[in-house]
Coordinates of C-alpha atoms and ligand atoms in Angstrom, one line a residue:
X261 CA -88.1 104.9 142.3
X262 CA -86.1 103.9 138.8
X263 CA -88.1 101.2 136.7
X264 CA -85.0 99.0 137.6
X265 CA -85.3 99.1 141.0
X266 CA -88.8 98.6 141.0
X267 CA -88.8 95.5 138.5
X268 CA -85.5 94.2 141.3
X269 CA -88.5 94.9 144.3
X270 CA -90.6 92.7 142.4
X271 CA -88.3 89.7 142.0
X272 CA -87.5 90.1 145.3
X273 CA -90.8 90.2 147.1
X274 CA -91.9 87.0 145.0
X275 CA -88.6 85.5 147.0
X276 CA -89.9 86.5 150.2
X277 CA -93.0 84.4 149.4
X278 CA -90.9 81.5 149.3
X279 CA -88.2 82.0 151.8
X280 CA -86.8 84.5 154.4
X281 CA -83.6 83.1 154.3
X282 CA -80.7 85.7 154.9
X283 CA -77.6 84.9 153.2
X284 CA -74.3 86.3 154.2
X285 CA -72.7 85.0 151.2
X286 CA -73.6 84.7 147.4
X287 CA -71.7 82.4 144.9
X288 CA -72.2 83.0 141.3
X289 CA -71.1 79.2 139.9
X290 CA -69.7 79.3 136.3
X291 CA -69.9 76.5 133.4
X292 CA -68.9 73.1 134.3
X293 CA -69.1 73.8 138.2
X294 CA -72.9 72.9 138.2
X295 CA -73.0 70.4 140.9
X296 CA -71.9 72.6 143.6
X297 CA -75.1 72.4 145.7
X298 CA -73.9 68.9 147.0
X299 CA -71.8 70.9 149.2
X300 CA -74.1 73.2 151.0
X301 CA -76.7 72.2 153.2
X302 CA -80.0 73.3 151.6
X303 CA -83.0 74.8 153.1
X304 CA -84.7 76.3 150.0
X305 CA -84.7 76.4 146.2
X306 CA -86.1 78.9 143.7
X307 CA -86.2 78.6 140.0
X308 CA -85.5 81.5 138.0
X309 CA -88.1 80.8 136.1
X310 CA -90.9 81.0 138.9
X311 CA -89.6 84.5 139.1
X312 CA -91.7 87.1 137.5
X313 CA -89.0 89.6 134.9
X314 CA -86.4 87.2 136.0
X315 CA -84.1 86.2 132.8
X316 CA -83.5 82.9 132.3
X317 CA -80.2 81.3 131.1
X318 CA -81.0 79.4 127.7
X319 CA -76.9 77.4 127.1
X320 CA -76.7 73.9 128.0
X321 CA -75.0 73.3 131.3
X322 CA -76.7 76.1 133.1
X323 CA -79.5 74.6 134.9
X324 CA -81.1 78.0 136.3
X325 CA -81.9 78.3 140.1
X326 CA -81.0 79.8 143.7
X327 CA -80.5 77.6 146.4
X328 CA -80.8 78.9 149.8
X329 CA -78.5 77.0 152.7
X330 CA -75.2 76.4 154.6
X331 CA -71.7 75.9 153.3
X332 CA -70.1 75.3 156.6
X333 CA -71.8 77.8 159.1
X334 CA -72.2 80.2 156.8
X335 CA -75.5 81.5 155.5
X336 CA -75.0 81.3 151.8
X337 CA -77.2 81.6 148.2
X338 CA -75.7 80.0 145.2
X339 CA -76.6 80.7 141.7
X340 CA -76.8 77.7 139.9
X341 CA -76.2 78.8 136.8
X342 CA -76.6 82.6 135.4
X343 CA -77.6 84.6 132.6
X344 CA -74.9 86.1 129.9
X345 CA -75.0 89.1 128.1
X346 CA -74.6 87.0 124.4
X347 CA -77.5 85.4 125.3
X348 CA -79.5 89.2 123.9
X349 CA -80.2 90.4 127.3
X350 CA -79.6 94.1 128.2
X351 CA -76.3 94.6 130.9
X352 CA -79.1 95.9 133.2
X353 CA -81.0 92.5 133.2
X354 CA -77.7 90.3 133.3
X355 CA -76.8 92.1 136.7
X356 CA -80.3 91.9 138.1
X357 CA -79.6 88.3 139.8
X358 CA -76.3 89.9 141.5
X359 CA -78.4 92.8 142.7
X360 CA -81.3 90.6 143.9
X361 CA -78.4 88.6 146.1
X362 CA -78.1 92.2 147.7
X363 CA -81.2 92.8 148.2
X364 CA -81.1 89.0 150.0
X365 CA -78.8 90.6 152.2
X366 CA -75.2 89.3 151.1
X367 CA -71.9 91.3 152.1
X368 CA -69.4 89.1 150.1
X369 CA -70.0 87.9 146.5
X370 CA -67.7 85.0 145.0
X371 CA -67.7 84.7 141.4
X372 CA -66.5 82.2 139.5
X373 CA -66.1 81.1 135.7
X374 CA -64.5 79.2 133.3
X375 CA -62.1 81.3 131.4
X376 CA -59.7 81.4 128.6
X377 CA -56.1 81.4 129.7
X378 CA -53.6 84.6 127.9
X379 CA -50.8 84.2 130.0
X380 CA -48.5 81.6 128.5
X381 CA -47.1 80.6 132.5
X382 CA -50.7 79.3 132.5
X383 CA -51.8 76.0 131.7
X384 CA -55.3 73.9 130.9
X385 CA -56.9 73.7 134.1
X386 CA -55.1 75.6 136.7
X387 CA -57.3 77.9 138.6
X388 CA -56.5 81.9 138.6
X389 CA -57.4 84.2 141.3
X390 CA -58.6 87.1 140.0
X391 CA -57.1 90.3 141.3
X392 CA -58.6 92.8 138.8
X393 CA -60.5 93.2 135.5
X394 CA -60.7 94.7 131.7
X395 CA -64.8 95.7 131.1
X396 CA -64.6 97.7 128.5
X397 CA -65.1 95.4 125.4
X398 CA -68.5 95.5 127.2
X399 CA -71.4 98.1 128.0
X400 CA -71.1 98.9 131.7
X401 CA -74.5 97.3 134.0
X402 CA -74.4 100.5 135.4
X403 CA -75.0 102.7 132.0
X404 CA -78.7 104.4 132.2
X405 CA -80.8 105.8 135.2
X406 CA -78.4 105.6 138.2
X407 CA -80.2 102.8 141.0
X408 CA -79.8 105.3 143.6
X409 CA -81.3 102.8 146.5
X410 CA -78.3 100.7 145.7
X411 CA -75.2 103.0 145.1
X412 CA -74.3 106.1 143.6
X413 CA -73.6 107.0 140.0
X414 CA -70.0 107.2 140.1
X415 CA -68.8 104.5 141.9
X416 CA -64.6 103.9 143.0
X417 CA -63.3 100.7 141.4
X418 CA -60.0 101.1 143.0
X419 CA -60.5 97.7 144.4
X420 CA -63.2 95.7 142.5
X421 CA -61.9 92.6 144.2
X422 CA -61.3 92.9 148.1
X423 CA -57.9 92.8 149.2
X424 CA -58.9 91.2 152.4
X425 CA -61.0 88.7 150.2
X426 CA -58.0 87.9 147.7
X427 CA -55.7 87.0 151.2
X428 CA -58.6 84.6 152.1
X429 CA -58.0 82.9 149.0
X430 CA -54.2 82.9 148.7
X431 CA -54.5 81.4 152.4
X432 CA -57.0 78.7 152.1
X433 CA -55.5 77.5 148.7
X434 CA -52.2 76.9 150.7
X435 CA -53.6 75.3 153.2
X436 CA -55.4 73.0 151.0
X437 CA -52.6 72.8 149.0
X438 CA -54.3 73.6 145.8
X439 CA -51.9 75.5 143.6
X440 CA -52.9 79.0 142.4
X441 CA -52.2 81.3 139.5
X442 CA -52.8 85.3 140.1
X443 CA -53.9 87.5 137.4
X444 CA -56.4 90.0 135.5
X445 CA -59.8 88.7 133.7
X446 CA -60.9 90.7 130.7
X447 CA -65.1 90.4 129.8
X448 CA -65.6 89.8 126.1
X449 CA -69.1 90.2 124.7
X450 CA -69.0 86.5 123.7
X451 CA -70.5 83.7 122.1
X452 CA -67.3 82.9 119.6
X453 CA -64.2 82.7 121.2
X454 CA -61.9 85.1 119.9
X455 CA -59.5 85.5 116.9
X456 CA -55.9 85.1 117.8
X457 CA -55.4 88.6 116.6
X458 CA -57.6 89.6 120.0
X459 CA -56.1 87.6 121.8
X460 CA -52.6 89.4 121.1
X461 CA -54.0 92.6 122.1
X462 CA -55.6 91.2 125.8
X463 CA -52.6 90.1 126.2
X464 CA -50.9 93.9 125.5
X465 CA -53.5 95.4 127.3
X466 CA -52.7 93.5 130.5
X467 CA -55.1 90.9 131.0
X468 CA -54.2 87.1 132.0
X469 CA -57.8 85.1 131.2
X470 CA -60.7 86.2 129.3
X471 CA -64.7 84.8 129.7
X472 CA -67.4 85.9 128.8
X473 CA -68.8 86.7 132.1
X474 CA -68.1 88.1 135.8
X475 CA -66.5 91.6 135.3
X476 CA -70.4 93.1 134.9
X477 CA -71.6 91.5 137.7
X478 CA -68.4 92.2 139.8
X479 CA -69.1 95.8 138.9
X480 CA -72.8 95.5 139.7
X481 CA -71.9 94.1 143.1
X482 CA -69.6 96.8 143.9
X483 CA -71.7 99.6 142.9
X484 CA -73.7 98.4 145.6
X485 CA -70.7 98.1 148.1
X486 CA -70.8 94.7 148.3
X487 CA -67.0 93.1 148.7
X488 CA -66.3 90.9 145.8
X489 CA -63.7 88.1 144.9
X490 CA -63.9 85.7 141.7
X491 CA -61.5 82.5 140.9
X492 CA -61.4 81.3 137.4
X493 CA -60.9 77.7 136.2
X494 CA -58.7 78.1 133.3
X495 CA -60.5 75.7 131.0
X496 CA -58.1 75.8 128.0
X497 CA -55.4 78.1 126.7
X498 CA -56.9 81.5 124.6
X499 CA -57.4 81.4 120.7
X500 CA -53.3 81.2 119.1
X501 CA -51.9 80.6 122.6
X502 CA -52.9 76.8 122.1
X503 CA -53.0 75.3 118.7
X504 CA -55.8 73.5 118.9
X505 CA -59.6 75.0 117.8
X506 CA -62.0 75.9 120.5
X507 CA -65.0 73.8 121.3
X508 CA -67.7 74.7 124.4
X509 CA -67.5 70.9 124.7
X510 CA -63.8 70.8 125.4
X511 CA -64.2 74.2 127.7
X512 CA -66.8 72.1 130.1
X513 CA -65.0 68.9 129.7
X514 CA -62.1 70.5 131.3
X515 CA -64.0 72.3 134.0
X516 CA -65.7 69.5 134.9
X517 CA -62.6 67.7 135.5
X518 CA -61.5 70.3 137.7
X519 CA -64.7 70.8 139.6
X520 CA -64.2 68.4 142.9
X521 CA -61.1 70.3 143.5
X522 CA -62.3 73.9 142.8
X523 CA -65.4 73.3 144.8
X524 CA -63.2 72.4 147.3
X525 CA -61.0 75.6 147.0
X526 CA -64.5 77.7 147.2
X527 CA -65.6 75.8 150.3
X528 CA -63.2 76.6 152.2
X529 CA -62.5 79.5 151.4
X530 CA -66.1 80.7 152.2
X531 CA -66.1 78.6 155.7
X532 CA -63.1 80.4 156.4
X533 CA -65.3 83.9 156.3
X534 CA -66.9 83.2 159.7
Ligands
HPA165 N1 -62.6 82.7 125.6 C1 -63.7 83.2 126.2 N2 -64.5 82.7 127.1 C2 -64.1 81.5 127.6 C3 -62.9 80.8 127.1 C4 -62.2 81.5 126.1 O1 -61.2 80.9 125.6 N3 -62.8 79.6 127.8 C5 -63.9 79.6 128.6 N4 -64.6 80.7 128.5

């Protein structure tokens, strides 16, 4: 057994202590959608930090817990707030919490994040449906001893984000007649935003929105063949595609002003599942 996997067994047999819940479904909530939980019915909390080797998320706005509970009929756990790597953890421990959802048992994982939009048909606010990603700028989760009780060392990522998954989306964002932008997400390292000069080559290289999350823990979650999907609230427009300067402040103020309708987006979309 790989010291990864057995510092995941850990984690997770502290959680069966607490709950044998069986999600179906893990959500991954990024900055400014913190209040999700009001929308799920809730049959158990942990908090990360009653987890032993659990890393726990140190930026305002990230309160740090799973809940355990319902969105519609569907058994769900939501991560209230997770771990980045700028914060100086490895790739291998920002992953653990999406690999612990596995071990819980989910088959679909639905990231979201607040994100920086590149393409100029974008504006402030508008949510983006990610259809795939740029991880380069970062170390891969998966670099070191391959976790061969969760996948194997060379995984496909033809399709990081399920096609199925995506039509979900694009359906139940018509239906709730929440417009929807369609694009790539590219991972920066993080914590400064970056230089317009960066910003100019995402934009040659392809990608639409950038964040400093998500593409690790989509690849985490598909190295262990769970299907994945991911929205992103663009929060503001990228460093030299807006003129204004950057502020974490403005990033959440935006999100949070788009939360009641993104949570809305996500809660139907995962009721639709079933
Ligand atoms: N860049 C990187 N991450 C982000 C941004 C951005 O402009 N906005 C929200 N998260």
């Amino acid at each position: 057994m790989s010291a990864q996997y057995e510092k995941l067994m850990k984690c997770y047999e502290y959680c069966r202590t607490v709950t044998d819940f069986q999600p179906k479904v893990g959500l991954i909530l990024g900055s400014g959608l913190g209040n999700y939980a009001k929308n799920m019915r809730i049959e158990c909390e942990i908090p990360y930090g009653d987890i032993p080797g659990f890393p726990v998320s140190t930026v305002q706005g990230h309160d740090g817990r799973f809940l355990f509970g319902y969105i519609g009929d569907v058994p769900a756990v939501l991560m209230k707030g997770r771990v980045h790597y700028y914060e100086g953890y490895s790739m291998e421990e920002v992953v653990l919490p999406t690999r612990l959802m596995k071990l819980f048992g989910i088959e679909v994982l639905v990231l979201t994040n607040a994100a920086g939009g590149i393409n100029r048909k974008f504006s402030a606010g508008d949510f983006m449906m990610i259809t795939d990603q740029i991880s380069n700028f970062v170390p891969s989760p998966l670099i070191g001893k391959n976790v061969d009780e969760l996948g194997e060392r060379f995984p496909d990522m033809t399709h990081i984000y399920d096609v199925e998954l995506q039509q979900l989306i694009l359906k139940t964002a018509k239906e709730e007649k929440i417009p929807i932008q369609q694009g790539i997400y590219v991972q920066t390292s993080g914590p400064n935003f970056e230089s317009p000069a960066e910003i100019r080559m995402f934009g040659m290289l392809g990608a639409d929105a950038v964040g400093m999350s998500t593409a690790c823990e989509a690849l985490a979650a598909r190295h262990a063949g769970v299907r994945v999907c991911g929205i992103s609230c663009i929060s503001n427009m990228a460093c030299g595609i807006c003129d204004e300067e950057l502020s974490h402040l403005d990033v959440q103020a935006v999100a949070d002003k788009r939360a009641g309708e993104f949570e809305r987006l996500v809660t139907r979309m995962i009721e639709n599942l079933n």
